[in-house]
Amino acid sequence: MEYLSVEEAKNRSGLRLVLTRGVPGPWGEAAKAIFQLHNVGYFAVEQKAGQDNPELVEWTGHRNAPIALYENEPSRVRWLEMLDLAQRLGSGASLVPEIRDDRMLMVGLINEIAGENGFGWNARLLMFHAGITAQGPEAANNPMYAEYQYEAGKIEGAKHHIEGLLHDLASRIKAQKEQGSAYLIGSQLTAADVYWAYFSNMLEPLPPEQNPIPDGLRQIWGVLASTISDYDPILIEYRDNIFADHLTLPLTF
Ligand SMILES: N[C@@H](CCC(=O)N[C@@H](CS)C(=O)NCC(=O)O)C(=O)O
């Protein structure tokens, strides 16, 4: 995939989307898909994983990814801000349910998956913990450990949080299936399906030909499945169907 440097991106207009280069970060992959499903073009801008990225901080106020910059509007870093922007700028079927109860459910579900202290956040704590266990405390010198609030005392809670969410997600998928729906909410694709499709890669990555993750990262993500108790395979079957029917493979990053 082509990336602009921060300096190059500053001189472009339209939508610039800062993404971690060479890594299928689930926050970034889901944001890319939301813009793509709405036919919104963007320039990809490079963020370097785990590094200080000073030019990015100076430009946007943020060090990590994704960051969406549209014209001269303020930086957007949260999933809901990016979804709102895609809905505003784009075309195609809405990824937000019409019915208010469904909409509230969608926002809550994605927050459980992608929000601070959600599935991805807690999965990352388990991965950091495995890094420290394998490499010793110097592993925590990486700035990400402090930024994403790693503490050894949070590990048990993180595990339970993930197990509880996976249980509830699987129950929801089964209940929806009984109603004849292949989606998490209602009878159409919403942003919640898109977010789970990409975040589920932390639990069970798509095969290398569909998701060519660097080997080291594939191993690190493997920590999640081997740390938590068994999960229902329907979580992955359903995600595979969402990819087959709606999303672009292979992932490019
Ligand atoms: N800003 C996002 C979270 C973004 C996030 O966690 N990004 C990680 C995803 S892997 C990242 O950029 N990691 C690489 C780094 O921190 O350098 C949100 O609040 O929803």
Short mmCIF file of C-alpha atoms and ligand atoms in Angstrom, two decimals:
data_model
loop_
_atom_site.label_atom_id
_atom_site.label_comp_id
_atom_site.label_asym_id
_atom_site.label_seq_id
_atom_site.Cartn_x
_atom_site.Cartn_y
_atom_site.Cartn_z
CA MET A 1 0.00 0.00 0.00
CA GLU A 2 1.17 3.54 -0.78
CA TYR A 3 1.77 5.82 2.20
CA LEU A 4 2.46 9.54 2.28
CA SER A 5 4.86 10.95 4.85
CA VAL A 6 3.41 13.49 7.26
CA GLU A 7 5.14 16.31 5.36
CA GLU A 8 3.59 15.18 2.07
CA ALA A 9 0.16 14.70 3.63
CA LYS A 10 0.08 18.23 5.04
CA ASN A 11 0.06 19.61 1.49
CA ARG A 12 -2.87 17.49 0.30
CA SER A 13 -6.51 18.35 0.68
CA GLY A 14 -9.43 15.98 1.22
CA LEU A 15 -9.25 13.05 3.60
CA ARG A 16 -5.92 11.93 4.97
CA LEU A 17 -6.00 8.74 7.06
CA VAL A 18 -3.02 8.04 9.30
CA LEU A 19 -2.40 4.29 9.58
CA THR A 20 0.28 2.10 11.11
CA ARG A 21 2.48 1.08 8.23
CA GLY A 22 2.99 -2.64 7.68
CA VAL A 23 0.57 -3.70 10.39
CA PRO A 24 -3.16 -4.61 10.15
CA GLY A 25 -4.04 -2.69 13.33
CA PRO A 26 -7.73 -3.50 13.86
CA TRP A 27 -8.71 0.11 14.66
CA GLY A 28 -7.12 1.26 11.40
CA GLU A 29 -8.36 -1.64 9.27
CA ALA A 30 -11.94 -1.13 10.44
CA ALA A 31 -11.75 2.63 9.77
CA LYS A 32 -10.39 1.97 6.25
CA ALA A 33 -13.26 -0.43 5.56
CA ILE A 34 -15.88 2.03 6.83
CA PHE A 35 -14.58 4.71 4.42
CA GLN A 36 -14.31 2.20 1.60
CA LEU A 37 -17.85 0.89 2.11
CA HIS A 38 -19.01 4.50 1.81
CA ASN A 39 -16.91 5.12 -1.31
CA VAL A 40 -14.83 7.80 0.39
CA GLY A 41 -11.31 8.01 -1.01
CA TYR A 42 -8.36 8.92 1.22
CA PHE A 43 -4.61 9.30 1.23
CA ALA A 44 -2.93 6.85 3.62
CA VAL A 45 -0.34 8.54 5.84
CA GLU A 46 2.39 6.66 7.66
CA GLN A 47 2.49 6.11 11.44
CA LYS A 48 5.39 4.07 12.82
CA ALA A 49 4.28 1.42 15.33
CA GLY A 50 5.59 1.89 18.86
CA GLN A 51 7.65 4.97 17.95
CA ASP A 52 7.41 8.57 19.09
CA ASN A 53 6.23 9.91 15.69
CA PRO A 54 7.08 13.55 16.62
CA GLU A 55 6.01 15.03 13.26
CA LEU A 56 2.61 13.36 13.62
CA VAL A 57 2.19 14.65 17.16
CA GLU A 58 3.07 18.15 16.00
CA TRP A 59 0.56 18.00 13.14
CA THR A 60 -2.35 16.21 14.81
CA GLY A 61 -1.73 16.17 18.57
CA HIS A 62 -1.69 12.35 18.47
CA ARG A 63 1.07 9.71 18.30
CA ASN A 64 -0.83 6.56 17.33
CA ALA A 65 -3.23 5.49 14.59
CA PRO A 66 -5.76 5.73 13.09
CA ILE A 67 -6.22 9.51 12.73
CA ALA A 68 -8.58 11.00 10.15
CA LEU A 69 -7.86 14.53 8.88
CA TYR A 70 -10.48 16.04 6.63
CA GLU A 71 -9.64 19.42 5.05
CA ASN A 72 -8.89 21.83 7.91
CA GLU A 73 -11.21 20.16 10.41
CA PRO A 74 -9.83 18.95 13.76
CA SER A 75 -8.19 15.49 13.93
CA ARG A 76 -10.55 12.59 14.48
CA VAL A 77 -9.19 9.62 16.43
CA ARG A 78 -12.17 7.72 17.83
CA TRP A 79 -14.17 5.13 15.86
CA LEU A 80 -17.46 7.00 16.19
CA GLU A 81 -16.00 10.26 14.87
CA MET A 82 -14.69 8.40 11.82
CA LEU A 83 -17.97 6.60 11.24
CA ASP A 84 -19.86 9.92 11.45
CA LEU A 85 -17.44 11.44 8.94
CA ALA A 86 -17.83 8.52 6.52
CA GLN A 87 -21.63 8.72 6.77
CA ARG A 88 -21.45 12.46 6.12
CA LEU A 89 -19.04 12.43 3.18
CA GLY A 90 -19.92 9.15 1.55
CA SER A 91 -22.56 7.36 -0.44
CA GLY A 92 -23.96 3.86 -0.32
CA ALA A 93 -26.03 2.05 2.28
CA SER A 94 -25.89 3.50 5.79
CA LEU A 95 -23.81 1.50 8.26
CA VAL A 96 -25.86 2.92 11.14
CA PRO A 97 -29.30 1.44 11.91
CA GLU A 98 -32.39 3.61 11.39
CA ILE A 99 -34.12 2.34 14.52
CA ARG A 100 -32.94 4.21 17.60
CA ASP A 101 -32.77 1.15 19.89
CA ASP A 102 -30.66 -0.64 17.29
CA ARG A 103 -28.47 2.42 16.93
CA MET A 104 -27.87 2.61 20.67
CA LEU A 105 -27.03 -1.08 20.67
CA MET A 106 -24.58 -0.62 17.81
CA VAL A 107 -22.71 2.19 19.56
CA GLY A 108 -22.51 0.16 22.77
CA LEU A 109 -21.38 -3.00 20.99
CA ILE A 110 -18.61 -1.28 19.07
CA ASN A 111 -17.50 0.44 22.24
CA GLU A 112 -17.17 -2.99 23.88
CA ILE A 113 -15.06 -4.14 20.93
CA ALA A 114 -12.98 -1.06 20.02
CA GLY A 115 -13.37 1.46 22.84
CA GLU A 116 -10.93 2.24 25.60
CA ASN A 117 -11.10 -0.78 27.96
CA GLY A 118 -12.91 -2.85 25.32
CA PHE A 119 -11.95 -6.15 23.68
CA GLY A 120 -8.96 -4.88 21.67
CA TRP A 121 -7.64 -2.81 24.55
CA ASN A 122 -7.80 -5.72 27.00
CA ALA A 123 -6.38 -8.15 24.44
CA ARG A 124 -3.40 -5.80 24.10
CA LEU A 125 -2.84 -5.90 27.89
CA LEU A 126 -2.66 -9.72 27.74
CA MET A 127 -0.14 -9.47 24.90
CA PHE A 128 2.00 -6.95 26.79
CA HIS A 129 1.93 -9.24 29.81
CA ALA A 130 3.13 -12.18 27.73
CA GLY A 131 5.94 -9.96 26.39
CA ILE A 132 7.11 -9.13 29.91
CA THR A 133 6.85 -12.76 30.99
CA ALA A 134 8.98 -13.86 28.01
CA GLN A 135 11.50 -11.00 27.81
CA GLY A 136 11.65 -9.62 31.35
CA PRO A 137 10.64 -6.17 32.65
CA GLU A 138 12.72 -4.28 30.05
CA ALA A 139 9.99 -5.19 27.52
CA ALA A 140 7.93 -2.45 29.22
CA ASN A 141 10.38 0.25 28.04
CA ASN A 142 8.31 0.47 24.87
CA PRO A 143 6.20 3.68 25.14
CA MET A 144 3.06 1.69 24.31
CA TYR A 145 3.06 -0.07 27.71
CA ALA A 146 2.48 3.19 29.59
CA GLU A 147 0.23 4.77 26.96
CA TYR A 148 -2.11 1.78 26.88
CA GLN A 149 -2.00 1.54 30.68
CA TYR A 150 -0.39 -1.84 31.19
CA GLU A 151 -0.29 -3.03 34.82
CA ALA A 152 0.23 -6.65 35.88
CA GLY A 153 -2.71 -6.33 38.30
CA LYS A 154 -5.12 -5.78 35.40
CA ILE A 155 -4.53 -9.12 33.69
CA GLU A 156 -7.17 -11.26 35.42
CA GLY A 157 -9.80 -8.57 34.89
CA ALA A 158 -8.82 -8.22 31.23
CA LYS A 159 -9.28 -11.96 30.69
CA HIS A 160 -12.73 -11.99 32.29
CA HIS A 161 -13.77 -8.92 30.35
CA ILE A 162 -12.86 -10.58 27.04
CA GLU A 163 -14.42 -13.93 27.93
CA GLY A 164 -17.68 -12.24 28.94
CA LEU A 165 -17.88 -10.21 25.75
CA LEU A 166 -17.11 -13.21 23.53
CA HIS A 167 -19.82 -15.20 25.27
CA ASP A 168 -22.38 -12.43 24.75
CA LEU A 169 -21.35 -11.86 21.14
CA ALA A 170 -21.69 -15.57 20.33
CA SER A 171 -25.14 -15.66 21.95
CA ARG A 172 -26.20 -12.65 19.92
CA ILE A 173 -24.95 -14.16 16.65
CA LYS A 174 -26.89 -17.38 17.37
CA ALA A 175 -30.07 -15.52 18.31
CA GLN A 176 -29.82 -13.42 15.15
CA LYS A 177 -29.26 -16.55 13.06
CA GLU A 178 -32.46 -18.04 14.48
CA GLN A 179 -34.25 -14.90 13.28
CA GLY A 180 -32.76 -15.41 9.82
CA SER A 181 -30.17 -12.60 10.07
CA ALA A 182 -26.46 -12.93 9.29
CA TYR A 183 -25.70 -9.66 11.12
CA LEU A 184 -25.18 -8.59 14.71
CA ILE A 185 -28.02 -6.08 14.66
CA GLY A 186 -31.24 -6.07 12.62
CA SER A 187 -31.14 -7.52 9.13
CA GLN A 188 -28.44 -5.41 7.47
CA LEU A 189 -24.72 -4.85 7.65
CA THR A 190 -23.82 -2.24 10.28
CA ALA A 191 -20.53 -0.83 11.50
CA ALA A 192 -20.67 -3.34 14.38
CA ASP A 193 -20.21 -6.23 11.92
CA VAL A 194 -17.29 -4.41 10.33
CA TYR A 195 -15.61 -3.76 13.68
CA TRP A 196 -15.95 -7.36 14.87
CA ALA A 197 -14.70 -8.67 11.51
CA TYR A 198 -11.38 -6.84 11.89
CA PHE A 199 -10.97 -7.13 15.67
CA SER A 200 -11.63 -10.90 15.53
CA ASN A 201 -8.24 -11.14 13.81
CA MET A 202 -6.64 -10.60 17.21
CA LEU A 203 -8.43 -13.75 18.37
CA GLU A 204 -7.99 -15.84 15.24
CA PRO A 205 -6.27 -14.15 12.30
CA LEU A 206 -7.43 -14.83 8.77
CA PRO A 207 -4.95 -17.14 6.96
CA PRO A 208 -1.69 -15.60 5.69
CA GLU A 209 -2.90 -15.38 2.09
CA GLN A 210 -5.81 -13.22 3.24
CA ASN A 211 -4.08 -11.39 6.07
CA PRO A 212 -0.28 -11.33 5.55
CA ILE A 213 0.55 -10.20 9.09
CA PRO A 214 4.25 -10.11 9.96
CA ASP A 215 5.16 -13.43 11.68
CA GLY A 216 6.10 -11.76 14.96
CA LEU A 217 2.73 -10.04 15.21
CA ARG A 218 0.86 -13.26 14.35
CA GLN A 219 2.63 -14.87 17.30
CA ILE A 220 1.85 -11.96 19.61
CA TRP A 221 -1.83 -12.05 18.63
CA GLY A 222 -1.76 -15.82 19.33
CA VAL A 223 -1.37 -14.95 23.01
CA LEU A 224 -5.01 -13.96 23.23
CA ALA A 225 -6.54 -17.30 22.16
CA SER A 226 -4.09 -19.27 24.29
CA THR A 227 -4.73 -17.14 27.41
CA ILE A 228 -8.52 -17.13 27.55
CA SER A 229 -10.88 -20.08 27.93
CA ASP A 230 -12.45 -21.69 24.84
CA TYR A 231 -14.67 -19.52 22.71
CA ASP A 232 -17.53 -20.42 20.40
CA PRO A 233 -16.36 -21.05 16.79
CA ILE A 234 -19.48 -19.24 15.56
CA LEU A 235 -17.59 -15.99 16.27
CA ILE A 236 -15.16 -16.86 13.50
CA GLU A 237 -17.64 -18.50 11.10
CA TYR A 238 -19.77 -15.39 11.21
CA ARG A 239 -16.74 -13.12 10.69
CA ASP A 240 -15.65 -15.21 7.68
CA ASN A 241 -19.11 -14.71 6.16
CA ILE A 242 -18.96 -10.95 6.71
CA PHE A 243 -15.58 -10.84 4.92
CA ALA A 244 -16.83 -13.03 2.08
CA ASP A 245 -19.97 -10.96 1.53
CA HIS A 246 -18.88 -7.39 2.25
CA LEU A 247 -15.18 -6.77 2.82
CA THR A 248 -12.05 -6.72 0.70
CA LEU A 249 -9.52 -9.54 0.84
CA PRO A 250 -6.61 -9.86 1.06
CA LEU A 251 -5.97 -7.12 3.60
CA THR A 252 -3.35 -4.65 2.41
CA PHE A 253 -1.41 -2.53 4.84
N1 LIG B 1 -7.53 6.10 18.89
C1 LIG B 1 -8.17 4.82 18.95
C2 LIG B 1 -7.26 3.72 19.51
C3 LIG B 1 -6.12 3.56 18.59
C4 LIG B 1 -5.13 2.48 18.94
O1 LIG B 1 -5.23 1.80 19.96
N2 LIG B 1 -4.15 2.32 18.02
C5 LIG B 1 -3.17 1.31 18.11
C6 LIG B 1 -3.70 0.17 17.26
S1 LIG B 1 -2.75 -1.19 17.01
C7 LIG B 1 -1.82 1.82 17.59
O2 LIG B 1 -1.75 2.83 16.93
N3 LIG B 1 -0.76 1.08 17.88
C8 LIG B 1 0.56 1.40 17.44
C9 LIG B 1 1.21 2.44 18.33
O3 LIG B 1 0.68 2.73 19.42
O4 LIG B 1 2.28 2.93 17.94
C10 LIG B 1 -9.38 4.95 19.79
O5 LIG B 1 -9.31 5.61 20.79
O6 LIG B 1 -10.42 4.40 19.41
#
